[in-house]
Amino acid sequence: MLSLRGLTKRYGVQTAVDHLSLEVPAGQIVGLLGPNGAGKTTTLRMVTGLLKPDEGTALIAGRDITLEPVEAKRALGFVPDSGAVYESLTGMEYLLMVASLYGIEESAAVERVARFIEFFELGMDTLERKLLGAYSKGMRRKVVITAALLHQPKVVFLDEPLDGLDANAAVGFKALLETLAREGKTIVYSSHILDVVERVCHRVAIIHQGRLLVDGAPENLIREHAAASLEQLFTRLTGAYDHEQRAESFARSLRS
Ligand code: ATP
């Protein structure tokens, strides 16, 4: 359902993403992990058609994002970490605009939006009357997630999707992801919250300096590397130093 083939992006002399390949079948939730600057956002921007790769390509439900961008984009939904929206539109105006771009009829769009809004407990009054510029971070996040899922994409890319969601909304959203995966959707979940990734994702891919380090089911990777948790595996593969000792010597240097 999702195929990354040798994806590469260079910024000057720096290679941000280095020949990244990954095959993800329908119904799988894959966690995309990596330390700051590893190349996760650059990867997500390439596979969603926002950034042109220097080499390689991505196939979304069999459609090449570089050669067939419109067909590929029809099959994908993207929740970016920035969550930028048109601040001078109401939530409803924004979502109906997104729906019309996907060719969804207005009556069907209103009905779908109403279902999402009920699920996220946002309130139709807020959606219809308040401008997005006056929404809280969490409220805005709910609108951005709705916008990404409205056209029922086959492949969904999520960059820190829980950022700003309250505990109730986060629990509901995680359950929704599991339901969507059971229905056959492919989900790529990029996050730094490793315990959530360990619980939600069927599989994790850890990238470092643009390269794929490991890829597999979290429980298998943890066992194979004799780690206690995904967090320990992650720091071992990408950090390689003693965090407690480092914090202690840092605090000591501040005191002296
Ligand atoms: P984070 O977890 O901090 O969000 P990330 O894994 O998403 O990090 P990217 O944003 O993909 O990392 O960045 C990967 C590398 O590419 C970094 O070294 C970054 O400085 C570089 N980079 C990203 N965008 C640009 C740009 N527009 N111009 C130059 N370098 C860039």
CSV table of C-alpha atoms and ligand atoms in Angstrom, one decimal:
chain,number,residue,atom,x,y,z
A,1,MET,CA,0.0,0.0,0.0
A,2,LEU,CA,3.0,2.3,0.7
A,3,SER,CA,6.3,1.8,-0.9
A,4,LEU,CA,9.4,4.1,-0.3
A,5,ARG,CA,12.1,3.4,-2.8
A,6,GLY,CA,15.5,4.8,-2.3
A,7,LEU,CA,14.2,8.2,-1.2
A,8,THR,CA,17.0,10.7,-0.9
A,9,LYS,CA,17.1,14.4,-0.1
A,10,ARG,CA,20.2,16.6,0.0
A,11,TYR,CA,20.5,20.2,1.4
A,12,GLY,CA,23.8,21.4,0.0
A,13,VAL,CA,26.4,19.0,1.2
A,14,GLN,CA,24.2,17.5,3.9
A,15,THR,CA,22.1,14.4,3.1
A,16,ALA,CA,18.9,14.7,5.1
A,17,VAL,CA,17.4,11.5,3.9
A,18,ASP,CA,19.7,8.8,2.5
A,19,HIS,CA,18.3,6.1,0.2
A,20,LEU,CA,15.3,5.3,2.5
A,21,SER,CA,13.3,2.2,1.4
A,22,LEU,CA,10.3,0.8,3.2
A,23,GLU,CA,7.3,-1.4,2.3
A,24,VAL,CA,4.1,-1.1,4.3
A,25,PRO,CA,1.1,-3.3,3.7
A,26,ALA,CA,-2.5,-2.3,4.1
A,27,GLY,CA,-3.7,-2.4,7.7
A,28,GLN,CA,-0.4,-1.7,9.3
A,29,ILE,CA,0.5,1.1,11.7
A,30,VAL,CA,4.2,1.9,11.4
A,31,GLY,CA,6.0,4.2,13.7
A,32,LEU,CA,8.7,6.5,12.1
A,33,LEU,CA,11.2,7.3,14.8
A,34,GLY,CA,14.5,9.2,15.0
A,35,PRO,CA,16.2,11.8,17.0
A,36,ASN,CA,15.9,15.5,16.2
A,37,GLY,CA,17.2,16.2,12.7
A,38,ALA,CA,17.1,12.5,11.7
A,39,GLY,CA,15.1,13.2,8.6
A,40,LYS,CA,11.5,12.3,9.6
A,41,THR,CA,9.8,15.5,8.5
A,42,THR,CA,11.8,15.6,5.3
A,43,THR,CA,10.7,12.1,4.6
A,44,LEU,CA,7.0,12.9,5.3
A,45,ARG,CA,7.2,16.0,3.1
A,46,MET,CA,8.6,13.9,0.2
A,47,VAL,CA,6.1,11.1,0.5
A,48,THR,CA,3.2,13.5,0.6
A,49,GLY,CA,4.4,15.4,-2.4
A,50,LEU,CA,5.4,18.7,-0.6
A,51,LEU,CA,9.1,18.2,-1.4
A,52,LYS,CA,10.7,16.8,-4.5
A,53,PRO,CA,13.2,14.0,-3.7
A,54,ASP,CA,16.6,14.2,-5.3
A,55,GLU,CA,16.5,10.5,-5.9
A,56,GLY,CA,14.0,7.7,-5.4
A,57,THR,CA,10.2,7.9,-5.1
A,58,ALA,CA,7.2,6.8,-3.1
A,59,LEU,CA,4.2,4.9,-4.2
A,60,ILE,CA,0.9,5.6,-2.5
A,61,ALA,CA,-1.6,2.8,-3.1
A,62,GLY,CA,0.3,2.1,-6.3
A,63,ARG,CA,0.5,5.7,-7.5
A,64,ASP,CA,3.9,7.4,-7.9
A,65,ILE,CA,4.0,10.6,-5.9
A,66,THR,CA,6.4,12.2,-8.4
A,67,LEU,CA,4.8,10.9,-11.7
A,68,GLU,CA,1.1,10.8,-10.7
A,69,PRO,CA,0.9,13.4,-7.9
A,70,VAL,CA,-2.9,14.1,-8.1
A,71,GLU,CA,-3.8,10.4,-8.0
A,72,ALA,CA,-1.3,9.7,-5.2
A,73,LYS,CA,-2.5,12.7,-3.2
A,74,ARG,CA,-6.1,11.5,-3.5
A,75,ALA,CA,-5.1,8.4,-1.7
A,76,LEU,CA,-3.2,10.0,1.2
A,77,GLY,CA,-4.0,12.1,4.2
A,78,PHE,CA,-1.4,14.1,6.1
A,79,VAL,CA,-1.4,15.6,9.6
A,80,PRO,CA,1.7,17.8,9.6
A,81,ASP,CA,3.4,18.8,12.9
A,82,SER,CA,2.8,22.5,12.2
A,83,GLY,CA,-0.9,22.2,11.8
A,84,ALA,CA,-1.2,25.5,9.9
A,85,VAL,CA,-4.7,26.5,8.9
A,86,TYR,CA,-6.4,29.6,7.4
A,87,GLU,CA,-7.0,31.6,10.6
A,88,SER,CA,-9.6,33.9,9.2
A,89,LEU,CA,-12.0,31.0,8.3
A,90,THR,CA,-14.3,29.3,10.7
A,91,GLY,CA,-13.6,25.6,11.3
A,92,MET,CA,-16.6,24.6,9.2
A,93,GLU,CA,-15.6,26.9,6.3
A,94,TYR,CA,-12.1,25.5,6.3
A,95,LEU,CA,-13.2,21.9,6.4
A,96,LEU,CA,-15.8,22.5,3.6
A,97,MET,CA,-13.0,24.1,1.5
A,98,VAL,CA,-10.8,21.1,2.0
A,99,ALA,CA,-13.7,18.8,1.2
A,100,SER,CA,-14.4,20.7,-2.1
A,101,LEU,CA,-10.8,20.3,-3.1
A,102,TYR,CA,-11.2,16.6,-2.8
A,103,GLY,CA,-14.5,16.8,-4.8
A,104,ILE,CA,-16.7,15.8,-1.9
A,105,GLU,CA,-20.3,17.2,-2.3
A,106,GLU,CA,-21.2,19.7,0.4
A,107,SER,CA,-24.1,17.8,1.9
A,108,ALA,CA,-21.9,14.7,2.3
A,109,ALA,CA,-19.0,16.8,3.6
A,110,VAL,CA,-21.2,18.4,6.3
A,111,GLU,CA,-22.4,15.0,7.4
A,112,ARG,CA,-18.9,13.6,7.6
A,113,VAL,CA,-17.6,16.7,9.4
A,114,ALA,CA,-20.5,16.4,11.9
A,115,ARG,CA,-19.4,12.8,12.7
A,116,PHE,CA,-15.8,13.8,13.3
A,117,ILE,CA,-16.8,16.8,15.4
A,118,GLU,CA,-19.0,14.6,17.6
A,119,PHE,CA,-16.2,12.1,17.9
A,120,PHE,CA,-13.7,14.8,19.0
A,121,GLU,CA,-16.3,16.5,21.2
A,122,LEU,CA,-15.5,19.9,19.6
A,123,GLY,CA,-19.0,21.4,19.4
A,124,MET,CA,-20.8,22.4,16.2
A,125,ASP,CA,-21.3,25.9,17.6
A,126,THR,CA,-17.6,26.5,17.9
A,127,LEU,CA,-17.0,25.0,14.5
A,128,GLU,CA,-19.6,27.2,12.7
A,129,ARG,CA,-19.1,30.5,14.6
A,130,LYS,CA,-15.5,30.8,15.8
A,131,LEU,CA,-12.6,31.7,13.5
A,132,LEU,CA,-9.7,29.2,13.5
A,133,GLY,CA,-7.3,32.0,14.7
A,134,ALA,CA,-9.3,31.9,18.0
A,135,TYR,CA,-9.1,28.1,18.5
A,136,SER,CA,-6.9,26.6,21.2
A,137,LYS,CA,-4.0,24.4,20.0
A,138,GLY,CA,-5.9,21.2,20.8
A,139,MET,CA,-9.1,22.4,19.0
A,140,ARG,CA,-7.1,23.4,16.0
A,141,ARG,CA,-5.4,19.9,16.0
A,142,LYS,CA,-8.8,18.2,15.9
A,143,VAL,CA,-9.7,20.3,12.8
A,144,VAL,CA,-6.4,19.5,11.1
A,145,ILE,CA,-6.9,15.7,11.8
A,146,THR,CA,-10.5,15.9,10.5
A,147,ALA,CA,-9.2,17.7,7.3
A,148,ALA,CA,-6.7,14.9,6.7
A,149,LEU,CA,-9.2,12.1,7.1
A,150,LEU,CA,-12.3,13.6,5.5
A,151,HIS,CA,-11.7,12.1,2.1
A,152,GLN,CA,-11.2,8.6,3.6
A,153,PRO,CA,-7.6,8.2,2.4
A,154,LYS,CA,-6.0,4.7,2.1
A,155,VAL,CA,-2.7,5.9,3.6
A,156,VAL,CA,-2.4,8.3,6.5
A,157,PHE,CA,0.7,10.2,7.6
A,158,LEU,CA,0.8,11.6,11.1
A,159,ASP,CA,3.5,13.9,12.5
A,160,GLU,CA,3.2,14.1,16.3
A,161,PRO,CA,-0.6,13.7,16.0
A,162,LEU,CA,-1.3,13.8,19.8
A,163,ASP,CA,0.4,17.2,20.3
A,164,GLY,CA,-2.1,19.4,21.9
A,165,LEU,CA,-4.8,16.8,22.4
A,166,ASP,CA,-6.2,16.4,25.9
A,167,ALA,CA,-6.0,12.9,27.5
A,168,ASN,CA,-9.6,12.0,26.5
A,169,ALA,CA,-9.1,13.1,22.9
A,170,ALA,CA,-5.7,11.3,22.8
A,171,VAL,CA,-7.2,8.0,24.0
A,172,GLY,CA,-10.1,8.3,21.5
A,173,PHE,CA,-7.7,9.1,18.7
A,174,LYS,CA,-5.5,6.1,19.4
A,175,ALA,CA,-8.5,3.9,19.4
A,176,LEU,CA,-9.6,5.4,16.1
A,177,LEU,CA,-6.2,4.6,14.6
A,178,GLU,CA,-6.5,1.0,15.6
A,179,THR,CA,-10.0,0.9,14.0
A,180,LEU,CA,-8.8,2.5,10.8
A,181,ALA,CA,-5.9,0.0,10.6
A,182,ARG,CA,-8.4,-2.9,11.1
A,183,GLU,CA,-10.4,-1.4,8.2
A,184,GLY,CA,-7.3,-1.7,6.0
A,185,LYS,CA,-5.8,1.8,6.2
A,186,THR,CA,-2.0,2.1,6.3
A,187,ILE,CA,-0.8,4.6,8.9
A,188,VAL,CA,2.6,6.1,9.3
A,189,TYR,CA,3.0,7.6,12.8
A,190,SER,CA,6.0,9.9,13.5
A,191,SER,CA,6.5,10.7,17.1
A,192,HIS,CA,9.0,11.2,19.9
A,193,ILE,CA,6.6,9.8,22.5
A,194,LEU,CA,8.0,6.3,22.5
A,195,ASP,CA,5.7,4.5,25.0
A,196,VAL,CA,2.7,5.6,22.8
A,197,VAL,CA,4.5,4.3,19.7
A,198,GLU,CA,5.3,1.0,21.4
A,199,ARG,CA,1.6,0.6,22.3
A,200,VAL,CA,0.0,1.8,19.1
A,201,CYS,CA,2.4,0.7,16.3
A,202,HIS,CA,2.6,-2.8,14.8
A,203,ARG,CA,6.0,-2.0,13.5
A,204,VAL,CA,8.7,0.7,14.0
A,205,ALA,CA,11.3,2.1,11.7
A,206,ILE,CA,14.1,4.0,13.4
A,207,ILE,CA,16.1,6.4,11.3
A,208,HIS,CA,19.3,8.2,12.2
A,209,GLN,CA,21.1,10.8,10.0
A,210,GLY,CA,18.7,10.0,7.2
A,211,ARG,CA,19.4,6.3,7.2
A,212,LEU,CA,17.2,3.4,8.2
A,213,LEU,CA,18.8,1.7,11.3
A,214,VAL,CA,16.2,-0.9,12.2
A,215,ASP,CA,12.7,-2.0,11.1
A,216,GLY,CA,10.4,-4.5,12.7
A,217,ALA,CA,7.8,-5.2,15.3
A,218,PRO,CA,8.6,-3.3,18.6
A,219,GLU,CA,8.6,-6.5,20.7
A,220,ASN,CA,10.9,-8.3,18.2
A,221,LEU,CA,13.4,-5.4,18.1
A,222,ILE,CA,13.4,-5.1,21.9
A,223,ARG,CA,14.1,-8.9,22.2
A,224,GLU,CA,16.7,-9.0,19.4
A,225,HIS,CA,18.7,-6.1,21.0
A,226,ALA,CA,18.1,-7.3,24.6
A,227,ALA,CA,16.6,-4.0,25.5
A,228,ALA,CA,14.2,-3.3,28.4
A,229,SER,CA,11.9,-1.0,26.3
A,230,LEU,CA,11.6,0.8,23.0
A,231,GLU,CA,13.0,3.9,24.7
A,232,GLN,CA,16.1,2.0,25.8
A,233,LEU,CA,16.6,0.5,22.3
A,234,PHE,CA,16.2,4.0,20.8
A,235,THR,CA,18.7,5.7,23.0
A,236,ARG,CA,21.2,2.9,22.6
A,237,LEU,CA,21.0,3.0,18.8
A,238,THR,CA,20.9,6.8,18.4
A,239,GLY,CA,22.3,8.3,21.6
A,240,ALA,CA,25.0,6.0,22.9
A,241,TYR,CA,25.8,7.9,26.1
A,242,ASP,CA,24.8,7.8,29.8
A,243,HIS,CA,22.0,10.3,30.2
A,244,GLU,CA,22.0,10.3,34.0
A,245,GLN,CA,25.7,10.9,34.2
A,246,ARG,CA,25.5,13.6,31.5
A,247,ALA,CA,22.7,15.4,33.4
A,248,GLU,CA,24.6,15.3,36.6
A,249,SER,CA,27.8,16.7,35.2
A,250,PHE,CA,25.7,19.4,33.4
A,251,ALA,CA,24.0,20.4,36.7
A,252,ARG,CA,27.4,20.4,38.4
A,253,SER,CA,28.9,22.7,35.7
A,254,LEU,CA,25.9,25.2,36.3
A,255,ARG,CA,26.6,25.2,40.1
A,256,SER,CA,30.3,25.9,39.8
B,1,ATP,P1,12.8,16.8,14.5
B,1,ATP,O1,12.5,15.5,15.3
B,1,ATP,O2,13.7,17.7,15.2
B,1,ATP,O3,11.5,17.4,14.0
B,1,ATP,P2,13.4,15.5,11.9
B,1,ATP,O4,13.7,14.1,12.0
B,1,ATP,O5,12.0,15.8,11.4
B,1,ATP,O6,13.7,16.3,13.2
B,1,ATP,P3,14.2,17.0,9.5
B,1,ATP,O7,13.3,18.2,9.8
B,1,ATP,O8,13.7,16.1,8.5
B,1,ATP,O9,14.4,16.2,10.9
B,1,ATP,O10,15.6,17.5,9.2
B,1,ATP,C1,16.6,16.6,8.8
B,1,ATP,C2,17.9,17.4,8.5
B,1,ATP,O11,17.7,18.2,7.3
B,1,ATP,C3,18.3,18.4,9.6
B,1,ATP,O12,19.7,18.3,9.7
B,1,ATP,C4,17.8,19.7,9.1
B,1,ATP,O13,18.7,20.8,9.6
B,1,ATP,C5,18.0,19.6,7.6
B,1,ATP,N1,17.0,20.4,6.9
B,1,ATP,C6,15.6,20.3,7.0
B,1,ATP,N2,15.0,21.2,6.2
B,1,ATP,C7,16.0,21.9,5.7
B,1,ATP,C8,16.0,23.1,4.8
B,1,ATP,N3,14.9,23.6,4.3
B,1,ATP,N4,17.2,23.6,4.4
B,1,ATP,C9,18.4,23.0,4.9
B,1,ATP,N5,18.4,22.0,5.8
B,1,ATP,C10,17.3,21.4,6.1
